PDB file of C-alpha atoms and ligand atoms in Angstrom:
ATOM      1  CA  MET A 299      86.714  46.576  -8.606  1.00  0.00           C
ATOM      2  CA  PRO A 300      84.306  43.694  -9.343  1.00  0.00           C
ATOM      3  CA  ASN A 301      80.692  44.021  -8.269  1.00  0.00           C
ATOM      4  CA  HIS A 302      79.879  42.636  -4.835  1.00  0.00           C
ATOM      5  CA  THR A 303      78.139  39.263  -5.358  1.00  0.00           C
ATOM      6  CA  GLY A 304      75.836  39.783  -2.405  1.00  0.00           C
ATOM      7  CA  ARG A 305      75.239  38.715   1.144  1.00  0.00           C
ATOM      8  CA  LEU A 306      72.595  36.736   2.957  1.00  0.00           C
ATOM      9  CA  VAL A 307      71.339  38.799   5.905  1.00  0.00           C
ATOM     10  CA  LEU A 308      69.631  37.177   8.894  1.00  0.00           C
ATOM     11  CA  THR A 309      67.791  39.286  11.450  1.00  0.00           C
ATOM     12  CA  THR A 310      64.885  39.065  13.869  1.00  0.00           C
ATOM     13  CA  SER A 311      61.362  39.005  12.409  1.00  0.00           C
ATOM     14  CA  ASP A 312      60.519  41.791  14.832  1.00  0.00           C
ATOM     15  CA  PRO A 313      62.924  44.594  13.792  1.00  0.00           C
ATOM     16  CA  VAL A 314      62.716  46.144  17.260  1.00  0.00           C
ATOM     17  CA  ALA A 315      63.981  42.999  19.070  1.00  0.00           C
ATOM     18  CA  GLY A 316      67.501  43.201  20.491  1.00  0.00           C
ATOM     19  CA  PRO A 317      69.087  39.734  20.412  1.00  0.00           C
ATOM     20  CA  ASP A 318      72.227  38.970  22.429  1.00  0.00           C
ATOM     21  CA  ALA A 319      75.180  38.592  20.029  1.00  0.00           C
ATOM     22  CA  ALA A 320      77.199  36.472  22.480  1.00  0.00           C
ATOM     23  CA  LEU A 321      74.353  33.948  22.886  1.00  0.00           C
ATOM     24  CA  LEU A 322      73.875  33.825  19.113  1.00  0.00           C
ATOM     25  CA  ALA A 323      77.573  33.279  18.465  1.00  0.00           C
ATOM     26  CA  ALA A 324      77.670  30.484  21.059  1.00  0.00           C
ATOM     27  CA  ALA A 325      74.657  28.727  19.510  1.00  0.00           C
ATOM     28  CA  LEU A 326      75.978  29.078  15.953  1.00  0.00           C
ATOM     29  CA  SER A 327      79.413  27.859  17.008  1.00  0.00           C
ATOM     30  CA  GLN A 328      78.032  24.843  18.880  1.00  0.00           C
ATOM     31  CA  SER A 329      75.882  23.883  15.881  1.00  0.00           C
ATOM     32  CA  GLY A 330      78.841  24.165  13.494  1.00  0.00           C
ATOM     33  CA  PHE A 331      77.434  27.027  11.426  1.00  0.00           C
ATOM     34  CA  ILE A 332      80.436  29.196  12.281  1.00  0.00           C
ATOM     35  CA  GLY A 333      84.027  28.157  12.955  1.00  0.00           C
ATOM     36  CA  GLU A 334      86.910  30.188  14.338  1.00  0.00           C
ATOM     37  CA  PRO A 335      87.027  33.985  14.751  1.00  0.00           C
ATOM     38  CA  LEU A 336      88.880  35.555  11.812  1.00  0.00           C
ATOM     39  CA  PRO A 337      91.975  37.411  12.964  1.00  0.00           C
ATOM     40  CA  GLY A 338      91.826  41.161  12.459  1.00  0.00           C
ATOM     41  CA  ARG A 339      88.113  41.174  11.566  1.00  0.00           C
ATOM     42  CA  ARG A 340      85.876  42.118  14.466  1.00  0.00           C
ATOM     43  CA  GLY A 341      82.728  39.979  14.670  1.00  0.00           C
ATOM     44  CA  ALA A 342      83.796  37.763  11.740  1.00  0.00           C
ATOM     45  CA  PHE A 343      84.059  33.975  11.731  1.00  0.00           C
ATOM     46  CA  SER A 344      85.109  31.303   9.278  1.00  0.00           C
ATOM     47  CA  VAL A 345      82.370  28.932   8.159  1.00  0.00           C
ATOM     48  CA  GLY A 346      81.893  25.920  10.432  1.00  0.00           C
ATOM     49  CA  ARG A 347      81.718  22.191   9.759  1.00  0.00           C
ATOM     50  CA  ASN A 348      77.921  22.185   9.313  1.00  0.00           C
ATOM     51  CA  PHE A 349      77.704  25.469   7.402  1.00  0.00           C
ATOM     52  CA  LEU A 350      76.599  23.879   4.121  1.00  0.00           C
ATOM     53  CA  SER A 351      73.944  21.682   5.724  1.00  0.00           C
ATOM     54  CA  LEU A 352      72.338  24.609   7.589  1.00  0.00           C
ATOM     55  CA  LEU A 353      71.725  26.508   4.344  1.00  0.00           C
ATOM     56  CA  ALA A 354      69.605  25.375   1.389  1.00  0.00           C
ATOM     57  CA  PHE A 355      71.285  26.108  -1.942  1.00  0.00           C
ATOM     58  CA  SER A 356      69.339  26.556  -5.144  1.00  0.00           C
ATOM     59  CA  GLY A 357      72.251  25.962  -7.521  1.00  0.00           C
ATOM     60  CA  CYS A 358      73.584  22.539  -8.371  1.00  0.00           C
ATOM     61  CA  ALA A 359      77.291  23.238  -7.918  1.00  0.00           C
ATOM     62  CA  VAL A 360      78.308  24.927  -4.703  1.00  0.00           C
ATOM     63  CA  ALA A 361      81.817  26.333  -4.823  1.00  0.00           C
ATOM     64  CA  ILE A 362      82.827  27.796  -1.480  1.00  0.00           C
ATOM     65  CA  ALA A 363      86.195  29.408  -0.873  1.00  0.00           C
ATOM     66  CA  ALA A 364      86.213  29.075   2.909  1.00  0.00           C
ATOM     67  CA  ALA A 365      89.551  30.736   3.588  1.00  0.00           C
ATOM     68  CA  PRO A 366      91.206  33.930   2.399  1.00  0.00           C
ATOM     69  CA  GLY A 367      93.328  33.299  -0.705  1.00  0.00           C
ATOM     70  CA  PRO A 368      96.675  34.879  -1.538  1.00  0.00           C
ATOM     71  CA  ASP A 369      94.900  38.019  -2.797  1.00  0.00           C
ATOM     72  CA  PRO A 370      93.822  39.930   0.356  1.00  0.00           C
ATOM     73  CA  GLY A 371      91.013  41.638  -1.567  1.00  0.00           C
ATOM     74  CA  ALA A 372      89.513  38.428  -2.955  1.00  0.00           C
ATOM     75  CA  ALA A 373      86.138  37.252  -1.676  1.00  0.00           C
ATOM     76  CA  PHE A 374      85.783  34.190   0.504  1.00  0.00           C
ATOM     77  CA  CYS A 375      82.853  32.764   2.376  1.00  0.00           C
ATOM     78  CA  HIS A 376      82.519  33.842   5.996  1.00  0.00           C
ATOM     79  CA  VAL A 377      79.941  34.947   8.569  1.00  0.00           C
ATOM     80  CA  HIS A 378      79.956  38.241  10.445  1.00  0.00           C
ATOM     81  CA  PHE A 379      77.857  39.856  13.145  1.00  0.00           C
ATOM     82  CA  SER A 380      76.908  43.524  13.220  1.00  0.00           C
ATOM     83  CA  ALA A 381      76.953  45.442  16.489  1.00  0.00           C
ATOM     84  CA  LEU A 382      73.581  45.743  18.238  1.00  0.00           C
ATOM     85  CA  THR A 383      72.111  49.217  17.685  1.00  0.00           C
ATOM     86  CA  ALA A 384      69.642  51.071  19.922  1.00  0.00           C
ATOM     87  CA  ALA A 385      67.102  51.469  17.118  1.00  0.00           C
ATOM     88  CA  PRO A 386      66.306  49.434  13.976  1.00  0.00           C
ATOM     89  CA  ARG A 387      68.393  50.452  10.986  1.00  0.00           C
ATOM     90  CA  LEU A 388      68.086  49.755   7.284  1.00  0.00           C
ATOM     91  CA  ARG A 389      70.360  47.373   5.417  1.00  0.00           C
ATOM     92  CA  TRP A 390      70.031  48.063   1.735  1.00  0.00           C
ATOM     93  CA  GLY A 391      72.014  47.726  -1.482  1.00  0.00           C
ATOM     94  CA  ARG A 392      71.869  48.186  -5.224  1.00  0.00           C
ATOM     95  CA  ASN A 393      69.297  45.346  -5.394  1.00  0.00           C
ATOM     96  CA  THR A 394      66.874  47.091  -2.993  1.00  0.00           C
ATOM     97  CA  ARG A 395      63.545  48.054  -4.607  1.00  0.00           C
ATOM     98  CA  PRO A 396      61.040  50.612  -3.294  1.00  0.00           C
ATOM     99  CA  PRO A 397      59.154  49.136  -0.306  1.00  0.00           C
ATOM    100  CA  ARG A 398      55.411  48.493  -0.523  1.00  0.00           C
ATOM    101  CA  CYS A 399      52.791  49.934   1.805  1.00  0.00           C
ATOM    102  CA  PRO A 400      51.362  46.964   3.745  1.00  0.00           C
ATOM    103  CA  GLY A 401      47.909  48.575   3.560  1.00  0.00           C
ATOM    104  CA  CYS A 402      47.431  49.390  -0.131  1.00  0.00           C
ATOM    105  CA  ARG A 403      50.518  47.749  -1.702  1.00  0.00           C
ATOM    106  CA  SER A 404      51.707  50.994  -3.327  1.00  0.00           C
ATOM    107  CA  ARG A 405      55.431  51.414  -3.722  1.00  0.00           C
ATOM    108  CA  LEU A 406      57.238  54.286  -2.027  1.00  0.00           C
ATOM    109  CA  LEU A 407      59.236  55.395  -5.055  1.00  0.00           C
ATOM    110  CA  GLU A 408      61.094  58.169  -3.257  1.00  0.00           C
ATOM    111  CA  TRP A 409      62.244  55.925  -0.386  1.00  0.00           C
ATOM    112  CA  ARG A 410      65.926  56.737  -0.792  1.00  0.00           C
ATOM    113  CA  ARG A 411      65.430  60.441  -0.311  1.00  0.00           C
ATOM    114  CA  ARG A 412      62.896  60.026   2.508  1.00  0.00           C
ATOM    115  CA  ILE A 413      64.954  57.534   4.490  1.00  0.00           C
ATOM    116  CA  LEU A 414      68.548  58.150   3.584  1.00  0.00           C
ATOM    117  CA  GLU A 415      68.546  61.880   4.186  1.00  0.00           C
ATOM    118  CA  SER A 416      68.616  61.203   7.930  1.00  0.00           C
ATOM    119  CA  PRO A 417      70.363  57.849   8.360  1.00  0.00           C
ATOM    120  CA  GLU A 418      71.422  58.548  11.961  1.00  0.00           C
ATOM    121  CA  ARG A 419      68.002  59.751  13.021  1.00  0.00           C
ATOM    122  CA  PRO A 420      65.388  57.120  12.127  1.00  0.00           C
ATOM    123  CA  LEU A 421      62.182  58.618  10.835  1.00  0.00           C
ATOM    124  CA  PRO A 422      59.236  58.079  13.189  1.00  0.00           C
ATOM    125  CA  GLY A 423      56.969  57.298  10.275  1.00  0.00           C
ATOM    126  CA  LEU A 424      56.716  57.131   6.509  1.00  0.00           C
ATOM    127  CA  THR A 425      53.439  58.306   5.035  1.00  0.00           C
ATOM    128  CA  CYS A 426      52.101  56.434   2.014  1.00  0.00           C
ATOM    129  CA  THR A 427      51.482  58.878  -0.850  1.00  0.00           C
ATOM    130  CA  THR A 428      48.551  56.735  -2.084  1.00  0.00           C
ATOM    131  CA  CYS A 429      46.485  55.834   1.004  1.00  0.00           C
ATOM    132  CA  GLY A 430      47.867  58.346   3.499  1.00  0.00           C
ATOM    133  CA  GLU A 431      48.641  55.767   6.229  1.00  0.00           C
ATOM    134  CA  THR A 432      51.783  56.440   8.289  1.00  0.00           C
ATOM    135  CA  ARG A 433      53.958  53.599   9.600  1.00  0.00           C
ATOM    136  CA  PRO A 434      57.556  53.266  10.802  1.00  0.00           C
ATOM    137  CA  PRO A 435      59.814  52.409   7.839  1.00  0.00           C
ATOM    138  CA  TRP A 436      60.418  48.908   9.272  1.00  0.00           C
ATOM    139  CA  ARG A 437      56.685  48.130   8.982  1.00  0.00           C
ATOM    140  CA  TRP A 438      56.814  48.571   5.191  1.00  0.00           C
ATOM    141  CA  ASP A 439      57.237  45.494   3.014  1.00  0.00           C
ATOM    142  CA  TRP A 440      60.845  45.329   1.775  1.00  0.00           C
ATOM    143  CA  LYS A 441      60.514  41.782   0.397  1.00  0.00           C
ATOM    144  CA  GLU A 442      63.864  39.974   0.471  1.00  0.00           C
ATOM    145  CA  GLN A 443      65.698  42.971  -0.986  1.00  0.00           C
ATOM    146  CA  GLY A 444      66.528  44.859   2.175  1.00  0.00           C
ATOM    147  CA  GLY A 445      65.139  45.404   5.632  1.00  0.00           C
ATOM    148  CA  TYR A 446      65.427  46.694   9.161  1.00  0.00           C
ATOM    149  CA  GLY A 447      66.847  45.187  12.312  1.00  0.00           C
ATOM    150  CA  ARG A 448      69.017  45.974  15.311  1.00  0.00           C
ATOM    151  CA  LEU A 449      71.477  43.117  14.841  1.00  0.00           C
ATOM    152  CA  PHE A 450      72.393  41.268  11.660  1.00  0.00           C
ATOM    153  CA  VAL A 451      74.128  37.957  11.019  1.00  0.00           C
ATOM    154  CA  MET A 452      75.561  38.199   7.518  1.00  0.00           C
ATOM    155  CA  VAL A 453      76.931  35.525   5.194  1.00  0.00           C
ATOM    156  CA  GLU A 454      79.377  36.669   2.524  1.00  0.00           C
ATOM    157  CA  GLU A 455      79.270  36.162  -0.402  1.00  0.00           C
ATOM    158  CA  VAL A 456      75.896  34.873  -1.492  1.00  0.00           C
ATOM    159  CA  PHE A 457      74.132  35.897  -4.694  1.00  0.00           C
ATOM    160  CA  PRO A 458      70.503  36.915  -3.902  1.00  0.00           C
ATOM    161  CA  GLY A 459      68.360  33.784  -3.759  1.00  0.00           C
ATOM    162  CA  GLU A 460      71.325  31.427  -4.129  1.00  0.00           C
ATOM    163  CA  ALA A 461      71.140  30.167  -0.534  1.00  0.00           C
ATOM    164  CA  VAL A 462      68.424  30.458   2.090  1.00  0.00           C
ATOM    165  CA  PRO A 463      68.454  29.446   5.764  1.00  0.00           C
ATOM    166  CA  THR A 464      67.051  26.004   6.529  1.00  0.00           C
ATOM    167  CA  GLY A 465      64.269  25.654   9.087  1.00  0.00           C
ATOM    168  CA  ARG A 466      66.854  24.156  11.416  1.00  0.00           C
ATOM    169  CA  LEU A 467      69.064  27.242  11.220  1.00  0.00           C
ATOM    170  CA  LEU A 468      66.089  29.545  11.877  1.00  0.00           C
ATOM    171  CA  ASP A 469      65.099  27.357  14.851  1.00  0.00           C
ATOM    172  CA  LEU A 470      68.654  27.575  16.221  1.00  0.00           C
ATOM    173  CA  LEU A 471      68.594  31.355  16.034  1.00  0.00           C
ATOM    174  CA  THR A 472      65.129  31.528  17.564  1.00  0.00           C
ATOM    175  CA  ASP A 473      66.054  29.183  20.412  1.00  0.00           C
ATOM    176  CA  ALA A 474      69.172  31.270  21.157  1.00  0.00           C
ATOM    177  CA  CYS A 475      67.350  34.554  21.631  1.00  0.00           C
ATOM    178  CA  GLY A 476      63.617  33.900  21.940  1.00  0.00           C
ATOM    179  CA  SER A 477      62.573  35.808  18.825  1.00  0.00           C
ATOM    180  CA  GLY A 478      61.636  34.657  15.317  1.00  0.00           C
ATOM    181  CA  TRP A 479      64.090  35.214  12.457  1.00  0.00           C
ATOM    182  CA  ARG A 480      63.888  36.049   8.763  1.00  0.00           C
ATOM    183  CA  HIS A 481      66.309  36.674   5.899  1.00  0.00           C
ATOM    184  CA  PHE A 482      66.942  38.945   2.939  1.00  0.00           C
ATOM    185  CA  PHE A 483      69.744  39.752   0.520  1.00  0.00           C
ATOM    186  CA  VAL A 484      71.731  42.876  -0.232  1.00  0.00           C
ATOM    187  CA  GLN A 485      74.340  43.681  -2.879  1.00  0.00           C
ATOM    188  CA  ASP A 486      76.701  46.586  -2.217  1.00  0.00           C
TER     189      ASP A 486
HETATM  190 ZN1  LIG B1352      49.258  52.842   1.226  1.00  0.00          ZN
END
């Protein structure tokens, strides 16, 4: 199986915020970021008429396969919403690097063991092995290589850094749910 190219993940700047998925979907549909619901894929939508103008692409040639091809396993560009969870959860992938302590900038090298050993039971705090400060895992600095949230809007497939949300898209999301938004990338 080919490596997953990656996905652009949008979530609230405050990982504890709980945005309303129905309001978000309505705003993104009205603005033309998303199109029709994809049959048989819960929470998934085709890209809309203004999809390309609401993202900023770094490459010169943008090739988007916007519909499933004859091969059911082949990648095509679409947007999907995660279900809202009660607590923030980590989205991570093979591109995720150890997070940095926001106090002393040290990396938490053993993050996988510390966090992933209890994925269903979020840790109350991660203690920095350098400065001894304890913070919830979502207060660590994950850069754009992973992060926490309660609801995610994900764009498949986007290579990390290849496309970022425009200010207009972030404003749309913020206006829909009253919370700031940010982005990062993960590769399965
Ligand atoms: Zn520290």
